[in-house]
CSV table of C-alpha atoms in Angstrom, one decimal:
chain,number,residue,atom,x,y,z
A,159,UNK,CA,-38.1,5.1,67.1
A,160,UNK,CA,-36.8,7.9,67.2
A,161,UNK,CA,-33.6,6.7,65.9
A,162,UNK,CA,-33.1,5.7,62.2
A,163,UNK,CA,-34.5,1.7,61.9
A,164,UNK,CA,-31.0,1.0,60.5
A,165,UNK,CA,-29.9,1.3,64.3
A,166,UNK,CA,-31.6,-1.8,65.1
A,167,UNK,CA,-29.1,-4.5,65.7
A,168,UNK,CA,-27.5,-6.1,62.5
A,169,UNK,CA,-28.1,-9.6,64.2
A,170,UNK,CA,-31.4,-9.0,65.1
A,171,UNK,CA,-32.7,-7.9,61.5
A,172,UNK,CA,-30.7,-10.7,60.1
A,173,UNK,CA,-32.9,-13.1,62.3
A,174,UNK,CA,-36.1,-11.5,61.5
A,175,UNK,CA,-35.6,-11.3,57.8
A,176,UNK,CA,-35.4,-15.3,57.8
A,177,UNK,CA,-37.9,-15.8,60.0
A,178,UNK,CA,-40.4,-13.2,58.7
A,179,UNK,CA,-39.7,-13.9,55.1
A,180,UNK,CA,-42.2,-11.6,52.7
A,181,UNK,CA,-43.5,-9.6,55.7
A,182,UNK,CA,-40.0,-8.6,56.9
A,183,UNK,CA,-40.4,-5.4,54.9
A,184,UNK,CA,-43.7,-4.2,56.7
A,185,UNK,CA,-42.2,-5.3,60.1
A,186,UNK,CA,-38.9,-3.6,59.4
A,187,UNK,CA,-40.9,0.0,58.5
A,188,UNK,CA,-43.1,-0.2,61.1
A,189,UNK,CA,-40.0,0.9,63.5
A,190,UNK,CA,-40.5,4.1,61.9
A,191,UNK,CA,-43.6,4.9,63.5
A,192,UNK,CA,-44.1,6.0,67.0
A,193,UNK,CA,-44.5,3.4,69.9
A,194,UNK,CA,-47.9,3.2,71.0
A,195,UNK,CA,-49.2,5.0,74.0
A,196,UNK,CA,-51.8,3.5,76.4
A,197,UNK,CA,-53.7,3.8,79.7
A,198,UNK,CA,-56.0,1.2,81.1
A,199,UNK,CA,-59.1,2.2,83.4
A,200,UNK,CA,-59.0,1.0,86.8
A,201,UNK,CA,-62.3,-0.3,87.5
A,202,UNK,CA,-61.2,-0.1,91.8
A,203,UNK,CA,-61.8,3.4,91.3
A,204,UNK,CA,-65.0,3.9,89.2
A,205,UNK,CA,-66.8,2.5,86.0
A,206,UNK,CA,-65.5,3.1,82.2
A,207,UNK,CA,-68.6,5.1,81.9
A,208,UNK,CA,-67.4,7.2,84.6
A,209,UNK,CA,-64.4,8.0,83.5
A,210,UNK,CA,-65.0,8.9,79.8
A,211,UNK,CA,-67.8,11.7,81.0
A,212,UNK,CA,-64.8,13.2,83.2
A,213,UNK,CA,-61.6,12.2,80.4
A,214,UNK,CA,-59.3,15.0,79.5
A,215,UNK,CA,-57.3,13.1,76.6
A,216,UNK,CA,-58.1,12.1,73.3
A,217,UNK,CA,-58.4,8.4,73.2
A,218,UNK,CA,-59.0,5.4,70.6
A,219,UNK,CA,-59.9,2.3,72.3
A,220,UNK,CA,-58.3,-0.8,72.1
A,221,UNK,CA,-59.5,-4.0,70.6
A,222,UNK,CA,-58.7,-6.2,73.1
A,223,UNK,CA,-59.5,-4.4,76.1
A,224,UNK,CA,-62.7,-2.7,76.7
A,225,UNK,CA,-61.1,-0.5,79.8
A,226,UNK,CA,-57.7,0.3,77.8
A,227,UNK,CA,-57.2,2.9,75.2
A,228,UNK,CA,-54.1,4.7,73.1
A,229,UNK,CA,-53.7,8.3,73.3
A,230,UNK,CA,-51.2,10.4,71.1
A,231,UNK,CA,-47.5,11.0,72.2
A,232,UNK,CA,-47.8,14.8,72.9
A,233,UNK,CA,-50.4,14.4,75.9
A,234,UNK,CA,-48.9,13.4,79.2
A,235,UNK,CA,-51.5,11.6,81.5
A,236,UNK,CA,-48.9,10.5,83.7
A,237,UNK,CA,-48.5,14.0,84.9
A,238,UNK,CA,-52.2,14.9,86.1
A,239,UNK,CA,-53.7,14.4,88.9
A,240,UNK,CA,-55.9,11.5,88.1
A,241,UNK,CA,-53.1,9.7,87.7
A,242,UNK,CA,-51.8,10.0,91.0
A,243,UNK,CA,-55.3,9.4,92.4
A,244,UNK,CA,-54.8,5.8,90.4
A,245,UNK,CA,-57.8,6.1,88.2
A,246,UNK,CA,-55.8,4.7,85.2
A,247,UNK,CA,-52.6,2.8,84.8
A,248,UNK,CA,-50.1,4.2,82.0
A,249,UNK,CA,-49.8,0.9,79.8
A,250,UNK,CA,-48.3,-0.1,76.6
A,251,UNK,CA,-51.6,-1.9,74.7
A,252,UNK,CA,-50.1,-5.0,73.8
A,253,UNK,CA,-49.1,-5.7,77.4
A,254,UNK,CA,-52.5,-5.5,78.3
A,255,UNK,CA,-53.8,-8.4,76.5
A,256,UNK,CA,-51.9,-11.0,79.1
A,257,UNK,CA,-54.2,-10.4,81.8
A,258,UNK,CA,-57.3,-10.0,79.2
A,259,UNK,CA,-56.2,-13.7,78.8
A,260,UNK,CA,-55.6,-14.8,82.2
A,261,UNK,CA,-58.9,-13.2,82.8
A,262,UNK,CA,-58.7,-13.3,86.9
A,263,UNK,CA,-62.0,-13.8,88.6
A,264,UNK,CA,-63.3,-12.3,92.0
A,265,UNK,CA,-62.4,-14.7,94.8
A,266,UNK,CA,-59.6,-16.7,93.5
A,267,UNK,CA,-56.0,-17.1,94.0
A,268,UNK,CA,-53.8,-15.2,91.7
A,269,UNK,CA,-50.4,-15.1,91.5
A,270,UNK,CA,-48.2,-12.6,89.4
A,271,UNK,CA,-45.0,-13.9,89.6
A,272,UNK,CA,-42.6,-11.4,87.8
A,273,UNK,CA,-44.4,-8.8,88.5
A,274,UNK,CA,-42.9,-5.4,88.5
A,275,UNK,CA,-43.4,-2.4,87.6
A,276,UNK,CA,-46.9,-3.6,88.3
A,277,UNK,CA,-48.7,-3.2,84.7
A,278,UNK,CA,-50.2,-6.6,85.0
A,279,UNK,CA,-50.6,-7.0,88.7
A,280,UNK,CA,-52.9,-3.7,88.6
A,281,UNK,CA,-54.5,-5.1,85.6
A,282,UNK,CA,-55.5,-8.5,87.5
A,283,UNK,CA,-56.3,-6.7,90.5
A,284,UNK,CA,-59.0,-4.4,88.4
A,285,UNK,CA,-60.0,-7.8,87.3
A,286,UNK,CA,-60.7,-9.4,90.7
A,287,UNK,CA,-62.4,-6.1,92.6
A,288,UNK,CA,-60.9,-6.7,95.7
A,289,UNK,CA,-62.0,-10.1,96.2
A,290,UNK,CA,-59.2,-13.1,96.7
A,291,UNK,CA,-56.0,-12.9,96.9
A,292,UNK,CA,-53.6,-11.6,94.4
A,293,UNK,CA,-49.9,-12.5,95.6
A,294,UNK,CA,-47.5,-9.8,93.3
A,295,UNK,CA,-43.5,-11.4,93.3
A,296,UNK,CA,-40.5,-9.6,91.9
A,297,UNK,CA,-37.0,-10.8,92.7
A,298,UNK,CA,-34.5,-7.8,92.3
A,299,UNK,CA,-35.5,-5.4,95.3
A,300,UNK,CA,-35.9,-1.8,93.7
A,301,UNK,CA,-38.3,-3.1,91.4
A,302,UNK,CA,-40.4,-4.8,93.8
A,303,UNK,CA,-40.5,-1.5,95.8
A,304,UNK,CA,-41.6,0.3,92.8
A,305,UNK,CA,-44.2,-2.2,92.3
A,306,UNK,CA,-45.5,-2.2,95.6
A,307,UNK,CA,-45.9,1.8,95.1
A,308,UNK,CA,-48.1,1.2,92.2
A,309,UNK,CA,-50.2,-1.1,93.9
A,310,UNK,CA,-50.5,1.3,96.4
A,311,UNK,CA,-51.4,4.1,93.8
A,312,UNK,CA,-54.1,1.8,92.1
A,313,UNK,CA,-56.0,1.3,95.8
A,314,UNK,CA,-55.7,-2.4,95.9
A,315,UNK,CA,-56.7,-4.0,99.2
A,316,UNK,CA,-56.1,-7.7,98.5
A,317,UNK,CA,-52.4,-7.8,97.3
A,318,UNK,CA,-49.6,-9.2,98.8
A,319,UNK,CA,-45.9,-8.0,97.5
A,320,UNK,CA,-43.4,-10.0,97.8
A,321,UNK,CA,-39.6,-10.1,97.0
A,322,UNK,CA,-38.5,-13.6,96.9
A,323,UNK,CA,-36.8,-16.2,94.4
A,324,UNK,CA,-39.3,-18.4,92.5
A,325,UNK,CA,-37.8,-21.6,94.0
A,326,UNK,CA,-38.8,-20.1,97.5
A,327,UNK,CA,-42.2,-19.3,96.8
A,328,UNK,CA,-42.7,-22.7,95.8
A,329,UNK,CA,-42.3,-23.9,99.4
A,330,UNK,CA,-45.0,-21.5,100.8
A,331,UNK,CA,-47.7,-22.0,97.9
A,332,UNK,CA,-47.9,-25.7,96.5
A,333,UNK,CA,-50.6,-26.3,94.1
A,334,UNK,CA,-52.4,-23.0,95.5
A,335,UNK,CA,-53.2,-20.7,92.6
A,336,UNK,CA,-56.4,-20.8,90.3
A,337,UNK,CA,-54.4,-18.6,87.6
A,338,UNK,CA,-50.4,-17.6,88.0
A,339,UNK,CA,-49.1,-15.0,85.2
A,340,UNK,CA,-45.4,-15.5,84.1
A,341,UNK,CA,-44.4,-12.1,82.4
A,342,UNK,CA,-41.0,-13.6,82.1
A,343,UNK,CA,-37.8,-11.5,81.5
A,344,UNK,CA,-36.5,-11.7,78.1
A,345,UNK,CA,-34.7,-10.1,75.6
A,346,UNK,CA,-37.0,-7.5,74.6
A,347,UNK,CA,-37.0,-7.4,70.8
A,348,UNK,CA,-40.7,-6.4,71.0
A,349,UNK,CA,-39.9,-3.4,73.0
A,350,UNK,CA,-36.9,-1.8,70.7
A,351,UNK,CA,-39.2,0.9,69.3
A,352,UNK,CA,-39.9,2.5,72.7
A,353,UNK,CA,-36.7,1.4,74.6
A,354,UNK,CA,-33.4,1.9,72.8
A,355,UNK,CA,-31.6,0.4,76.0
A,356,UNK,CA,-33.5,-2.8,75.5
A,357,UNK,CA,-32.1,-2.0,71.6
A,358,UNK,CA,-28.3,-1.7,72.7
A,359,UNK,CA,-28.3,-4.9,75.0
A,360,UNK,CA,-29.2,-7.3,72.3
A,361,UNK,CA,-26.9,-10.4,71.8
A,362,UNK,CA,-27.4,-14.1,71.1
A,363,UNK,CA,-25.9,-15.2,73.6
A,364,UNK,CA,-29.0,-12.9,75.9
A,365,UNK,CA,-31.2,-14.8,74.2
A,366,UNK,CA,-30.0,-18.1,75.4
A,367,UNK,CA,-29.6,-16.8,79.0
A,368,UNK,CA,-32.8,-15.6,78.9
A,369,UNK,CA,-34.6,-18.8,77.5
A,370,UNK,CA,-32.3,-20.6,80.3
A,371,UNK,CA,-33.7,-18.3,83.4
A,372,UNK,CA,-37.6,-18.6,81.6
A,373,UNK,CA,-37.9,-22.5,81.5
A,374,UNK,CA,-36.8,-22.6,85.0
A,375,UNK,CA,-38.9,-19.9,86.7
A,376,UNK,CA,-42.0,-21.9,84.5
A,377,UNK,CA,-40.8,-25.1,86.3
A,378,UNK,CA,-41.7,-23.2,89.9
A,379,UNK,CA,-44.5,-21.7,88.5
A,380,UNK,CA,-46.0,-25.1,87.4
A,381,UNK,CA,-46.0,-26.2,91.0
A,382,UNK,CA,-47.8,-23.4,92.5
A,383,UNK,CA,-50.6,-24.3,90.3
A,384,UNK,CA,-53.7,-25.8,91.1
A,385,UNK,CA,-55.2,-28.7,88.9
A,386,UNK,CA,-57.9,-27.1,86.7
A,387,UNK,CA,-56.0,-23.8,86.8
A,388,UNK,CA,-54.9,-21.4,84.4
A,389,UNK,CA,-50.8,-20.1,83.7
A,390,UNK,CA,-50.2,-17.3,81.4
A,391,UNK,CA,-46.8,-17.1,80.0
A,392,UNK,CA,-45.6,-14.1,78.2
A,393,UNK,CA,-42.6,-12.2,77.1
A,394,UNK,CA,-42.0,-8.9,74.9
A,395,UNK,CA,-39.7,-10.5,72.5
A,396,UNK,CA,-39.9,-12.2,69.2
A,397,UNK,CA,-37.0,-14.8,69.5
A,398,UNK,CA,-38.6,-18.9,69.2
A,399,UNK,CA,-35.8,-19.8,71.8
A,400,UNK,CA,-37.5,-17.7,74.3
A,401,UNK,CA,-41.4,-18.5,72.9
A,402,UNK,CA,-42.3,-21.3,71.0
A,403,UNK,CA,-39.6,-23.5,72.0
A,404,UNK,CA,-39.7,-22.5,75.5
A,405,UNK,CA,-43.4,-23.8,75.7
A,406,UNK,CA,-42.8,-26.9,73.8
A,407,UNK,CA,-39.8,-28.1,75.8
A,408,UNK,CA,-42.4,-27.1,79.0
A,409,UNK,CA,-45.3,-29.3,77.6
A,410,UNK,CA,-43.0,-32.4,76.4
A,411,UNK,CA,-41.9,-32.3,80.0
A,412,UNK,CA,-45.1,-31.7,81.9
A,413,UNK,CA,-47.9,-34.3,80.2
A,414,UNK,CA,-50.5,-32.7,83.0
A,415,UNK,CA,-50.4,-29.3,81.0
A,416,UNK,CA,-51.9,-28.4,77.6
A,417,UNK,CA,-52.5,-25.5,76.0
A,418,UNK,CA,-56.0,-23.9,77.3
A,419,UNK,CA,-58.2,-24.8,74.5
A,420,UNK,CA,-61.0,-22.5,76.3
A,421,UNK,CA,-59.6,-19.4,74.8
A,422,UNK,CA,-62.0,-17.7,72.2
A,423,UNK,CA,-59.0,-18.1,69.8
A,424,UNK,CA,-60.9,-16.7,66.7
A,425,UNK,CA,-61.8,-13.9,68.0
A,426,UNK,CA,-58.0,-12.6,68.5
A,427,UNK,CA,-57.4,-13.7,65.5
A,428,UNK,CA,-59.4,-11.3,63.7
A,429,UNK,CA,-57.8,-8.0,66.1
A,430,UNK,CA,-54.5,-9.1,64.6
A,431,UNK,CA,-53.1,-11.6,66.8
A,432,UNK,CA,-51.0,-14.0,64.5
A,433,UNK,CA,-50.7,-17.9,65.8
A,434,UNK,CA,-47.2,-19.4,67.2
A,435,UNK,CA,-44.8,-20.2,64.9
A,436,UNK,CA,-43.1,-23.6,65.9
A,437,UNK,CA,-41.5,-23.7,62.6
A,438,UNK,CA,-39.8,-20.8,63.4
A,439,UNK,CA,-37.6,-23.5,65.9
A,440,UNK,CA,-35.8,-25.1,63.0
A,441,UNK,CA,-34.7,-21.9,61.5
A,442,UNK,CA,-32.7,-21.3,64.2
A,443,UNK,CA,-29.8,-23.1,64.0
A,444,UNK,CA,-27.9,-21.7,67.0
A,445,UNK,CA,-29.9,-23.3,69.3
A,446,UNK,CA,-28.3,-26.1,71.2
A,447,UNK,CA,-29.8,-29.1,72.2
A,448,UNK,CA,-33.5,-28.6,71.1
A,449,UNK,CA,-35.9,-31.5,70.2
A,450,UNK,CA,-36.2,-32.2,66.7
A,451,UNK,CA,-39.0,-31.9,64.9
A,452,UNK,CA,-39.8,-35.8,64.3
A,453,UNK,CA,-39.5,-36.2,68.4
A,454,UNK,CA,-41.5,-33.5,69.0
A,455,UNK,CA,-44.4,-34.6,66.6
A,456,UNK,CA,-45.0,-37.6,68.5
A,457,UNK,CA,-46.8,-36.3,71.1
A,458,UNK,CA,-48.4,-33.7,68.9
A,459,UNK,CA,-47.2,-30.7,70.9
A,460,UNK,CA,-45.9,-28.6,67.5
A,461,UNK,CA,-49.3,-28.1,66.5
A,462,UNK,CA,-50.5,-27.4,70.4
A,463,UNK,CA,-48.0,-24.8,70.1
A,464,UNK,CA,-49.9,-23.0,67.0
A,465,UNK,CA,-52.8,-22.0,69.3
A,466,UNK,CA,-50.4,-19.5,71.0
A,467,UNK,CA,-50.4,-15.9,70.4
A,468,UNK,CA,-48.1,-13.5,68.3
A,469,UNK,CA,-48.5,-9.9,68.5
A,470,UNK,CA,-46.3,-8.0,65.7
A,471,UNK,CA,-46.1,-4.2,65.5
A,472,UNK,CA,-47.3,-3.8,61.8
A,473,UNK,CA,-50.2,-5.8,62.5
A,474,UNK,CA,-51.5,-4.5,65.6
A,475,UNK,CA,-51.8,-1.4,67.4
A,476,UNK,CA,-48.9,-2.1,70.0
A,477,UNK,CA,-45.5,-3.3,70.5
A,478,UNK,CA,-44.1,-7.1,70.1
A,479,UNK,CA,-45.9,-9.9,72.3
A,480,UNK,CA,-45.7,-13.5,72.6
A,481,UNK,CA,-48.5,-15.2,75.0
A,482,UNK,CA,-49.6,-18.8,75.7
A,483,UNK,CA,-52.5,-19.8,77.4
A,484,UNK,CA,-51.8,-23.1,79.3
A,485,UNK,CA,-54.0,-25.3,81.3
A,486,UNK,CA,-53.2,-27.8,84.5
A,487,UNK,CA,-55.5,-30.9,83.8
A,488,UNK,CA,-56.7,-32.4,86.8
A,489,UNK,CA,-56.0,-35.6,88.1
A,490,UNK,CA,-52.2,-35.7,87.4
A,491,UNK,CA,-51.1,-33.4,90.1
A,492,UNK,CA,-47.8,-34.0,92.1
A,493,UNK,CA,-48.5,-35.3,95.9
A,494,UNK,CA,-47.6,-32.1,98.6
A,495,UNK,CA,-47.9,-32.2,102.1
A,496,UNK,CA,-50.4,-29.5,102.4
A,497,UNK,CA,-50.7,-28.0,105.8
A,498,UNK,CA,-53.9,-25.9,106.0
A,499,UNK,CA,-53.2,-24.5,109.4
A,500,UNK,CA,-50.4,-22.3,107.5
A,501,UNK,CA,-53.2,-19.8,107.3
A,502,UNK,CA,-52.9,-16.8,109.9
A,503,UNK,CA,-56.0,-16.3,111.6
A,504,UNK,CA,-55.9,-14.1,114.2
A,505,UNK,CA,-57.7,-10.9,114.5
A,506,UNK,CA,-55.6,-9.1,116.8
A,507,UNK,CA,-56.7,-7.8,120.7
A,508,UNK,CA,-59.1,-5.3,120.7
A,509,UNK,CA,-56.6,-3.3,122.9
A,510,UNK,CA,-54.6,-2.2,119.8
A,511,UNK,CA,-57.8,-2.4,117.5
A,512,UNK,CA,-59.5,0.3,119.5
A,513,UNK,CA,-58.1,3.5,117.8
A,514,UNK,CA,-58.9,2.2,114.4
A,515,UNK,CA,-62.2,1.1,115.2
A,516,UNK,CA,-63.0,4.8,116.5
A,517,UNK,CA,-61.5,5.9,113.5
A,518,UNK,CA,-63.6,4.1,111.0
A,519,UNK,CA,-66.9,5.2,113.3
A,520,UNK,CA,-65.9,9.3,112.6
A,521,UNK,CA,-65.2,8.3,108.9
A,522,UNK,CA,-68.6,6.3,108.7
A,523,UNK,CA,-66.9,3.2,106.7
A,524,UNK,CA,-66.0,-0.7,107.8
A,525,UNK,CA,-64.2,-3.3,106.5
A,526,UNK,CA,-65.5,-6.8,107.2
A,527,UNK,CA,-63.2,-9.0,105.0
A,528,UNK,CA,-59.5,-10.0,105.8
A,529,UNK,CA,-57.3,-10.6,108.7
A,530,UNK,CA,-56.1,-7.7,111.3
A,531,UNK,CA,-52.2,-7.9,111.5
A,532,UNK,CA,-50.0,-5.8,113.3
A,533,UNK,CA,-46.4,-5.4,112.1
A,534,UNK,CA,-44.5,-3.2,114.9
A,535,UNK,CA,-46.9,0.0,114.7
A,536,UNK,CA,-48.1,-0.6,111.6
A,537,UNK,CA,-51.5,-2.3,110.9
A,538,UNK,CA,-52.2,-4.1,108.0
A,539,UNK,CA,-55.6,-5.6,106.6
A,540,UNK,CA,-54.5,-9.1,104.9
A,541,UNK,CA,-56.4,-11.1,102.9
A,542,UNK,CA,-58.4,-14.1,104.6
A,543,UNK,CA,-56.8,-16.6,102.0
A,544,UNK,CA,-53.0,-15.8,102.5
A,545,UNK,CA,-50.5,-18.0,104.2
A,546,UNK,CA,-48.3,-17.6,107.1
A,547,UNK,CA,-45.9,-14.7,106.1
A,548,UNK,CA,-43.2,-15.7,108.6
A,549,UNK,CA,-39.9,-16.1,106.5
A,550,UNK,CA,-41.0,-14.6,103.4
A,551,UNK,CA,-39.7,-11.3,102.2
A,552,UNK,CA,-43.3,-9.1,102.6
A,553,UNK,CA,-43.2,-5.4,101.0
A,554,UNK,CA,-46.9,-5.0,101.3
A,555,UNK,CA,-48.9,-7.5,103.3
A,556,UNK,CA,-52.6,-6.6,101.9
A,557,UNK,CA,-54.0,-2.8,102.5
A,558,UNK,CA,-51.8,-0.9,105.0
A,559,UNK,CA,-54.4,0.9,107.1
A,560,UNK,CA,-52.3,3.4,109.1
A,561,UNK,CA,-49.9,3.6,112.2
A,562,UNK,CA,-51.3,3.2,115.8
A,563,UNK,CA,-49.7,6.1,117.7
A,564,UNK,CA,-50.6,6.2,121.6
A,565,UNK,CA,-54.2,7.2,122.1
A,566,UNK,CA,-54.8,7.6,118.0
A,567,UNK,CA,-54.5,6.0,114.9
A,568,UNK,CA,-53.4,7.7,111.5
A,569,UNK,CA,-54.2,6.7,108.2
A,570,UNK,CA,-52.1,5.4,105.9
A,571,UNK,CA,-51.5,6.8,102.1
A,572,UNK,CA,-52.4,3.5,101.0
A,573,UNK,CA,-55.8,3.7,102.9
A,574,UNK,CA,-56.9,6.9,101.1
A,575,UNK,CA,-56.4,5.3,97.9
A,576,UNK,CA,-58.3,2.5,98.6
A,577,UNK,CA,-61.4,4.0,100.1
A,578,UNK,CA,-64.2,5.2,97.6
A,579,UNK,CA,-65.8,8.5,98.1
A,580,UNK,CA,-69.0,7.1,98.2
A,581,UNK,CA,-68.5,4.7,101.4
A,582,UNK,CA,-66.9,7.4,103.5
A,583,UNK,CA,-68.4,10.6,105.4
A,584,UNK,CA,-65.5,13.0,106.2
A,585,UNK,CA,-64.3,14.1,102.6
A,586,UNK,CA,-63.4,17.0,100.1
A,587,UNK,CA,-63.3,16.8,96.4
A,588,UNK,CA,-61.8,19.5,94.2
A,589,UNK,CA,-62.1,19.9,90.5
A,590,UNK,CA,-59.0,18.6,88.5
A,591,UNK,CA,-58.2,22.2,87.3
A,592,UNK,CA,-58.6,23.3,89.9
A,593,UNK,CA,-55.5,25.6,91.9
A,594,UNK,CA,-56.5,23.8,95.2
A,595,UNK,CA,-56.0,20.1,94.1
A,596,UNK,CA,-52.3,21.3,92.3
A,597,UNK,CA,-51.6,23.0,95.8
A,598,UNK,CA,-52.4,19.8,97.7
A,599,UNK,CA,-50.2,17.7,95.5
A,600,UNK,CA,-47.3,20.3,96.3
A,601,UNK,CA,-47.9,19.5,100.0
A,602,UNK,CA,-48.8,22.8,100.7
A,603,UNK,CA,-51.5,23.6,103.8
A,604,UNK,CA,-54.9,24.7,102.3
A,605,UNK,CA,-57.0,27.4,103.9
A,606,UNK,CA,-59.6,27.2,106.3
A,607,UNK,CA,-62.6,25.6,104.2
A,608,UNK,CA,-66.1,25.0,105.6
A,609,UNK,CA,-68.3,22.1,104.8
A,610,UNK,CA,-71.7,21.7,105.2
A,611,UNK,CA,-72.8,19.0,107.6
A,612,UNK,CA,-68.9,17.9,108.5
A,613,UNK,CA,-67.0,18.8,111.4
A,614,UNK,CA,-64.5,21.5,110.9
A,615,UNK,CA,-61.9,19.5,112.5
A,616,UNK,CA,-60.4,16.0,111.9
A,617,UNK,CA,-59.4,13.9,109.1
A,618,UNK,CA,-60.9,14.4,105.7
A,619,UNK,CA,-60.5,12.2,102.7
A,620,UNK,CA,-59.1,14.6,99.8
A,621,UNK,CA,-60.7,13.5,96.6
A,622,UNK,CA,-60.3,14.8,92.9
A,623,UNK,CA,-63.4,14.8,90.7
A,624,UNK,CA,-65.0,12.2,93.0
A,625,UNK,CA,-61.8,9.9,93.0
A,626,UNK,CA,-59.6,9.7,96.4
A,627,UNK,CA,-56.3,11.0,96.4
A,628,UNK,CA,-55.0,11.3,100.0
A,629,UNK,CA,-55.6,12.7,103.2
A,630,UNK,CA,-56.1,16.2,105.1
A,631,UNK,CA,-56.5,16.8,108.6
A,632,UNK,CA,-58.8,20.1,109.1
A,633,UNK,CA,-58.0,22.3,112.2
A,634,UNK,CA,-58.7,26.1,113.3
A,635,UNK,CA,-56.0,27.4,111.3
A,636,UNK,CA,-56.3,25.6,107.8
A,637,UNK,CA,-56.5,22.0,106.4
A,638,UNK,CA,-52.7,20.3,107.1
A,639,UNK,CA,-51.6,18.4,104.5
A,640,UNK,CA,-51.1,14.7,104.6
A,641,UNK,CA,-49.9,14.0,101.0
A,642,UNK,CA,-46.6,12.2,101.1
A,643,UNK,CA,-43.7,13.9,100.9
A,644,UNK,CA,-41.8,11.6,98.2
A,645,UNK,CA,-44.8,11.7,95.9
A,646,UNK,CA,-45.7,15.5,96.0
A,647,UNK,CA,-45.2,17.9,92.6
A,648,UNK,CA,-42.0,20.3,92.3
């Protein structure tokens, strides 16, 4: 935090002093340190080992995420060709713990319910390796657009980005998902060191407002999780009303849920993750209509809440976080009238696929998974597991392949980023420090180039150090730049 720690809200410091006791001094002094900066390697683009061989930054491993690293504040990986190629995602280290604990598997159906700007979504996608269905939802339209852009940049093939209220999604996905992440909107206390705006907006009233909203979101998430599924709830705040009390009230209301005991709890404790603090609920007297200690003890949920995780900036190299990993028991599910015919299985007519198929042949690759769907003249490859999207606000329906124009197919930027150079014939790779790659990112036309074994004309996948970054189209006059205008470097 660049400002003096005295600029922390008085109400916040008084609360934390009461809650932390003897540890408050260390916590308070942590705000004199710089926020920790992190990046996470995108496994959809290549392996950790491959990235480290090419790595241009000063990196320190993050204990809880083997593909995560911190880097010095004076370095700027966000302004590097690798960033534009989706080789990594800039993400605060503590935030990486959420998807680590969600532990999504290839082939599963996964929901990130409050997904913008995309850190958890892209992390889950990396775990899923392009297999299964990932639904990333964001209620705010402008933030949903940013989420969709990050899904594209990271080369994710199996994600559907929606812009809906959780209550509306519930109607489409009853008991549907294997894993759900609810990184709930919160009062942001854990981000005070890196986000001055969160500090200025703090108030007790906002904490109570956030807690009410979080509990409503959890209710809808619970109905979308399969029996036997995992729900990860997280916030970036220390307020017990938004953390332990929200989980306690949820467990009291939902006997079909428990804390997921399959987590290797001790491993994370050794990394500095502390237990949840249910006693903090009783210390905060401002909370109204809460369950008393005596009532809660009847179900044993007070002790269960201790098995949640708290990350403090004086204990880990990261910012403040709270994480609860919940398990939905099998055999207690609600009855839903599931419509299995909701899935859209139409493969589309060859009349509109012919140009796309010709493009694949020319470029030397083939997609075998997914369902082709045409939206106007835009062709997308939708995950097979996705339900009928009619009525949903969808920003990205799986992988956008490109545009069908008269007698030709024009590939999308999303397709370029989703392709691996190893699976395509016509490609050009530039070094990360070459003048050509910087000219390309600025949208400039490149001079005529010749490549052994390749046609001089036609579409070329442009790569940087072997990572795909966009399209170019070779002609007799040079390589026409197809890097999107909105992304070009100034």
